[in-house]
mmCIF file of C-alpha atoms in Angstrom:
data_model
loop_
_atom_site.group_PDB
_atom_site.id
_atom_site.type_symbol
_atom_site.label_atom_id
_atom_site.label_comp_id
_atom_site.label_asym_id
_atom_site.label_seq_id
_atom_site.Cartn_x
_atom_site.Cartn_y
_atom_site.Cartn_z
ATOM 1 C CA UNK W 1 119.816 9.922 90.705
ATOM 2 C CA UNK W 2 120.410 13.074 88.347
ATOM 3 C CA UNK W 3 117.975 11.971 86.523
ATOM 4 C CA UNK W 4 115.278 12.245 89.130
ATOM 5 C CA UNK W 5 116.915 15.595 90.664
ATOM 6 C CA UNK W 6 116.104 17.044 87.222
ATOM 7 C CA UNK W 7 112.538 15.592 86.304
ATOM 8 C CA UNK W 8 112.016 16.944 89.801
ATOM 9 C CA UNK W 9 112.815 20.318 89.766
ATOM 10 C CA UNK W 10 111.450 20.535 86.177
ATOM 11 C CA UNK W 11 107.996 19.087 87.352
ATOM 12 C CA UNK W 12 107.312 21.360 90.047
ATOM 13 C CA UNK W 13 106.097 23.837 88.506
ATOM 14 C CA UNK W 14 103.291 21.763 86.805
ATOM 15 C CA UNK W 15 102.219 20.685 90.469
ATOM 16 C CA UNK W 16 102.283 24.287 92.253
ATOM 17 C CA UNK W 17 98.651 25.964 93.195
ATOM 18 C CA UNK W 18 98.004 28.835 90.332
ATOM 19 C CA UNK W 19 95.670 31.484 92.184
ATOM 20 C CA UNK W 20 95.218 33.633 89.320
ATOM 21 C CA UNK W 21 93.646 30.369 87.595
ATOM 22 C CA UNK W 22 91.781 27.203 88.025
ATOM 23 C CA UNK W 23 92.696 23.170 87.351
ATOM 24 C CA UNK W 24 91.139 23.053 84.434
ATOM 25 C CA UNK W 25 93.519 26.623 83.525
ATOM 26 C CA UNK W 26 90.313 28.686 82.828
ATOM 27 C CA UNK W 27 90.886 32.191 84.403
ATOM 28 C CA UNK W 28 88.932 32.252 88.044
ATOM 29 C CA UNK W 29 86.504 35.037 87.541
ATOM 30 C CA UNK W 30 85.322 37.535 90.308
ATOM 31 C CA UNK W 31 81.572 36.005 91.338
ATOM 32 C CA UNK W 32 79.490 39.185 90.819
ATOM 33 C CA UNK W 33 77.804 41.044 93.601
ATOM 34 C CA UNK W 34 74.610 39.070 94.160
ATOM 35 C CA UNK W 35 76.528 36.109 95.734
ATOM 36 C CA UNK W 36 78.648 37.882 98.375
ATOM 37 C CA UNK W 37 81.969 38.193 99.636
ATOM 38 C CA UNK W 38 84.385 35.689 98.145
ATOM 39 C CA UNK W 39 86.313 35.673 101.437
ATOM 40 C CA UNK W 40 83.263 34.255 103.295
ATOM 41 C CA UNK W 41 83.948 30.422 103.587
ATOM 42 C CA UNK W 42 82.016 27.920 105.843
ATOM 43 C CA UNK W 43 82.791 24.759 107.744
ATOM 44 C CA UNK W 44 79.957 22.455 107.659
ATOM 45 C CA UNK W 45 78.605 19.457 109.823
ATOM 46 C CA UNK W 46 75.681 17.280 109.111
ATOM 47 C CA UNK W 47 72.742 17.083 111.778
ATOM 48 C CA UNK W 48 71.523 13.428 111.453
ATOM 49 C CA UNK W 49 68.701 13.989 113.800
ATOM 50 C CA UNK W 50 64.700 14.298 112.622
ATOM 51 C CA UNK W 51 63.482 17.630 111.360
ATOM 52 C CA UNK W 52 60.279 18.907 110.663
ATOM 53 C CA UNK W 53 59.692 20.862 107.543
ATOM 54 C CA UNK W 54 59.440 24.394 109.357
ATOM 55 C CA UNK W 55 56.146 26.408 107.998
ATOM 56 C CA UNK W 56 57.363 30.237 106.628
ATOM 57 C CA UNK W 57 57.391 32.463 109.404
ATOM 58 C CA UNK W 58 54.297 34.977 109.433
ATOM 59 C CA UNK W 59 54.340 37.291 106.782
ATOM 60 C CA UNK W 60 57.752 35.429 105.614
ATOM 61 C CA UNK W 61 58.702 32.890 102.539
ATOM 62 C CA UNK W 62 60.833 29.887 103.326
ATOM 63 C CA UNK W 63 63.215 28.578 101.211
ATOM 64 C CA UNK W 64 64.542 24.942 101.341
ATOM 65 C CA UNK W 65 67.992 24.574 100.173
ATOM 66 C CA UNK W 66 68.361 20.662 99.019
ATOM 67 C CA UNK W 67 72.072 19.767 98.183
ATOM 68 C CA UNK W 68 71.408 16.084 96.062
ATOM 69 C CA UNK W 69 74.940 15.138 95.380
ATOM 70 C CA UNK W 70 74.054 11.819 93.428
ATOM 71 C CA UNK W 71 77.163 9.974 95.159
ATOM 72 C CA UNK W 72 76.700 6.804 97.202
ATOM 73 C CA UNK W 73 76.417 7.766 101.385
ATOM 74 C CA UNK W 74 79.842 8.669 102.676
ATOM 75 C CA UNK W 75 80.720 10.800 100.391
ATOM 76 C CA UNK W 76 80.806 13.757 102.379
ATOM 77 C CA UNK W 77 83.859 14.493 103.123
ATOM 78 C CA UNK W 78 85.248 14.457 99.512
ATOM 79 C CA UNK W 79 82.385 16.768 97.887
ATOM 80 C CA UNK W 80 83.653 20.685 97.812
ATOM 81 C CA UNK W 81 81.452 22.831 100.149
ATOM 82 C CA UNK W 82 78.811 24.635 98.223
ATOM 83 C CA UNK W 83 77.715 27.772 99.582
ATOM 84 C CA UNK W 84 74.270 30.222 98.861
ATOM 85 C CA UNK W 85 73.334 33.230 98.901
ATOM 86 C CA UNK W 86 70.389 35.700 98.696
ATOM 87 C CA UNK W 87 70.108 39.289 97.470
ATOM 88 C CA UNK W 88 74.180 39.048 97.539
ATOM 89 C CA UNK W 89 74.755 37.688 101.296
ATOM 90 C CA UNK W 90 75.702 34.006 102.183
ATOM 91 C CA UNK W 91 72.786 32.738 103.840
ATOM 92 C CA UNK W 92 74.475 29.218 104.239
ATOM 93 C CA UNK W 93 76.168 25.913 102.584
ATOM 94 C CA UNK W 94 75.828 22.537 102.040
ATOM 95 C CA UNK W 95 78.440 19.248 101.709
ATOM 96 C CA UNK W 96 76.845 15.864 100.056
ATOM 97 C CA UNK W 97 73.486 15.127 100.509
ATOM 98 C CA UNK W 98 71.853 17.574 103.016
ATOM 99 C CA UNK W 99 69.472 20.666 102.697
ATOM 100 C CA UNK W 100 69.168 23.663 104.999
ATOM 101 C CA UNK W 101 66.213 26.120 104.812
ATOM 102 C CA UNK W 102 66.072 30.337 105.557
ATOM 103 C CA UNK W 103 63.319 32.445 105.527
ATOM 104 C CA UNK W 104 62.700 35.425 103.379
ATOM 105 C CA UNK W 105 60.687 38.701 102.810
ATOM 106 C CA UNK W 106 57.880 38.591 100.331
ATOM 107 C CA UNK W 107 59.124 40.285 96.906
ATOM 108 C CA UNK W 108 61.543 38.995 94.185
ATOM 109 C CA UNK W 109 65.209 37.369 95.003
ATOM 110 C CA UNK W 110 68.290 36.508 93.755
ATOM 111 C CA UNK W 111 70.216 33.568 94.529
ATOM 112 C CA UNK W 112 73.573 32.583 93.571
ATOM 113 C CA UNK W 113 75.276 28.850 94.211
ATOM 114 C CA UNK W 114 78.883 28.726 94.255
ATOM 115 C CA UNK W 115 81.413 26.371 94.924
ATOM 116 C CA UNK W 116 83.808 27.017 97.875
ATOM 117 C CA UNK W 117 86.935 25.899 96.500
ATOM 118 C CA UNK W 118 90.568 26.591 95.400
ATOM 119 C CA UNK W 119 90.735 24.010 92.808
ATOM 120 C CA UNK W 120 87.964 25.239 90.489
ATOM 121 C CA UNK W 121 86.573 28.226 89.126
ATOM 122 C CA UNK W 122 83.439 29.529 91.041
ATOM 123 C CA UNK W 123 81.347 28.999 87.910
ATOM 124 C CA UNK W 124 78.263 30.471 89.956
ATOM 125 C CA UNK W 125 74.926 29.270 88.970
ATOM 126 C CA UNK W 126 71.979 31.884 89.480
ATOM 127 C CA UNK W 127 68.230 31.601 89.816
ATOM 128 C CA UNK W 128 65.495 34.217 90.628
ATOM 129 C CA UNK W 129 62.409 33.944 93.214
ATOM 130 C CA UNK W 130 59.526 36.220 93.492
ATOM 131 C CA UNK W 131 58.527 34.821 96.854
ATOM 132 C CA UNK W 132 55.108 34.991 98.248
ATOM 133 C CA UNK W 133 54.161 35.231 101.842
ATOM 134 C CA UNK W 134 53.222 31.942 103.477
ATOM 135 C CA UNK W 135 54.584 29.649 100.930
ATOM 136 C CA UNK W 136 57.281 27.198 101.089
ATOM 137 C CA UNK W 137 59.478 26.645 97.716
ATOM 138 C CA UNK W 138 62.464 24.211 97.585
ATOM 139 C CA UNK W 139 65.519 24.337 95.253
ATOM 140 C CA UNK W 140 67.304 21.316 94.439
ATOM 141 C CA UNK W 141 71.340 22.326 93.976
ATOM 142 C CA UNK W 142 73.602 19.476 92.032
ATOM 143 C CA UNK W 143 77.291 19.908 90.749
ATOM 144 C CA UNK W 144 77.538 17.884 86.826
ATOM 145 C CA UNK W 145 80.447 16.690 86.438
ATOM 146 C CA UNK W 146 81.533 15.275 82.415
ATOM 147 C CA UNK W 147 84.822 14.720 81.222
ATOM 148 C CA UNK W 148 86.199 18.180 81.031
ATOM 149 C CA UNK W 149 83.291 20.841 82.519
ATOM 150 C CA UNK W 150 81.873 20.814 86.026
ATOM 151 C CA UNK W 151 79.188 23.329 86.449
ATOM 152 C CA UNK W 152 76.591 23.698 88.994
ATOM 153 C CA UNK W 153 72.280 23.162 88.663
ATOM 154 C CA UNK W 154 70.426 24.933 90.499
ATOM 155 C CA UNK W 155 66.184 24.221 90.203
ATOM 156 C CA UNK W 156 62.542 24.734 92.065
ATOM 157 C CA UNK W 157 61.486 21.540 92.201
ATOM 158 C CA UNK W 158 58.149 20.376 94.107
ATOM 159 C CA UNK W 159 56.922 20.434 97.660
ATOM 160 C CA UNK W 160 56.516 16.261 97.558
ATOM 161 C CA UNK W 161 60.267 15.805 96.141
ATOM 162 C CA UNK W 162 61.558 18.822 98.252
ATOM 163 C CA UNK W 163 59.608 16.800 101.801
ATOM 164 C CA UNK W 164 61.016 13.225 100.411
ATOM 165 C CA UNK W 165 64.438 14.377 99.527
ATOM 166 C CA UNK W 166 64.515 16.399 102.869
ATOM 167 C CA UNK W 167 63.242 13.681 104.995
ATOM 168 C CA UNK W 168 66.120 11.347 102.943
ATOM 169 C CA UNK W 169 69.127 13.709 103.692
ATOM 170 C CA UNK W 170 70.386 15.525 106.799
ATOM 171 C CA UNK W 171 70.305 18.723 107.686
ATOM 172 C CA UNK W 172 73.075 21.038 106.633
ATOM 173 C CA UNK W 173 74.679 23.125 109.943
ATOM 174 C CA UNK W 174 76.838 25.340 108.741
ATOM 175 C CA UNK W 175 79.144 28.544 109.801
ATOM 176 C CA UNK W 176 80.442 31.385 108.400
ATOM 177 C CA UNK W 177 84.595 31.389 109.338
ATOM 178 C CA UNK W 178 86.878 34.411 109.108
#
């Protein structure tokens, strides 16, 4: 019973949440300006029901948002939130397979992708748009996972895999909490 009292108290340490570092022990580093407040977090549902893909607003870009885990369906709940921003302000997030789209001002962007978690460093991912008004462009967002790196992809890919991976996934609700 010592024994245990001992292994105990010595293993605690090893289990107890290290803010000033991730699980893998990297360092967390600050995410830089163009993603946004790191206190903004979001809880996120899935909307199972059918949605159109929304044309760009006049004089306005849209941007499709298309979260492709990889996992098996009912997965949802175990993914990490992943959240986006534009021009350095969340615009919205995404948990397993689901998309979510925003529209934007003609001219060049900035997006960031971050995880929303305490358990790994951000490692942000970061991808530029010089959007044109009355076009529709869709990012596909993964996390890659290998042995000992997870790091996030974020890529334009085409209006036909963008409309079939859209009409494959639901949409993404989600909301900024305090």
């Amino acid at each position: 019973m010592k024994f245990l009292s001992v292994a105990l108290l010595l293993a605690a340490p090893l289990c107890a949440q290290n803010t000033a570092s991730n699980r893998n022990g990297q360092p967390n580093a600050k995410l830089p300006v163009t993603c946004g407040s790191e206190a903004t977090h979001f809880g996120v549902k899935p909307d199972t029901g059918q949605h159109a893909i929304a044309p760009p607003e006049p004089g306005k870009a849209r941007v499709y948002f298309i979260f492709d885990s990889g996992t098996v369906q009912g997965a949802w709940l175990v993914l990490p939130v992943t959240k986006f921003a534009i021009d350095g302000a969340w615009v919205g997030a995404a948990r397993g397979d689901s998309w979510f789209s925003v529209s934007v001002e003609p001219g060049e962007h900035r997006f960031c992708m971050a995880l929303q978690s305490s358990f790994y460093s951000p490692r942000p991912e970061f991808v530029h748009l010089n959007a044109d008004a009355g076009k529709v462009y869709y990012y596909r967002a993964r996390i890659v996972i290998s042995e000992r790196i997870l790091f996030l992809d974020l890529n334009p890919v085409d209006s036909d895999e963008g409309e079939y991976l859209i009409a494959s996934f639901p949409m993404s609700v989600s909301t900024a909490k305090k």
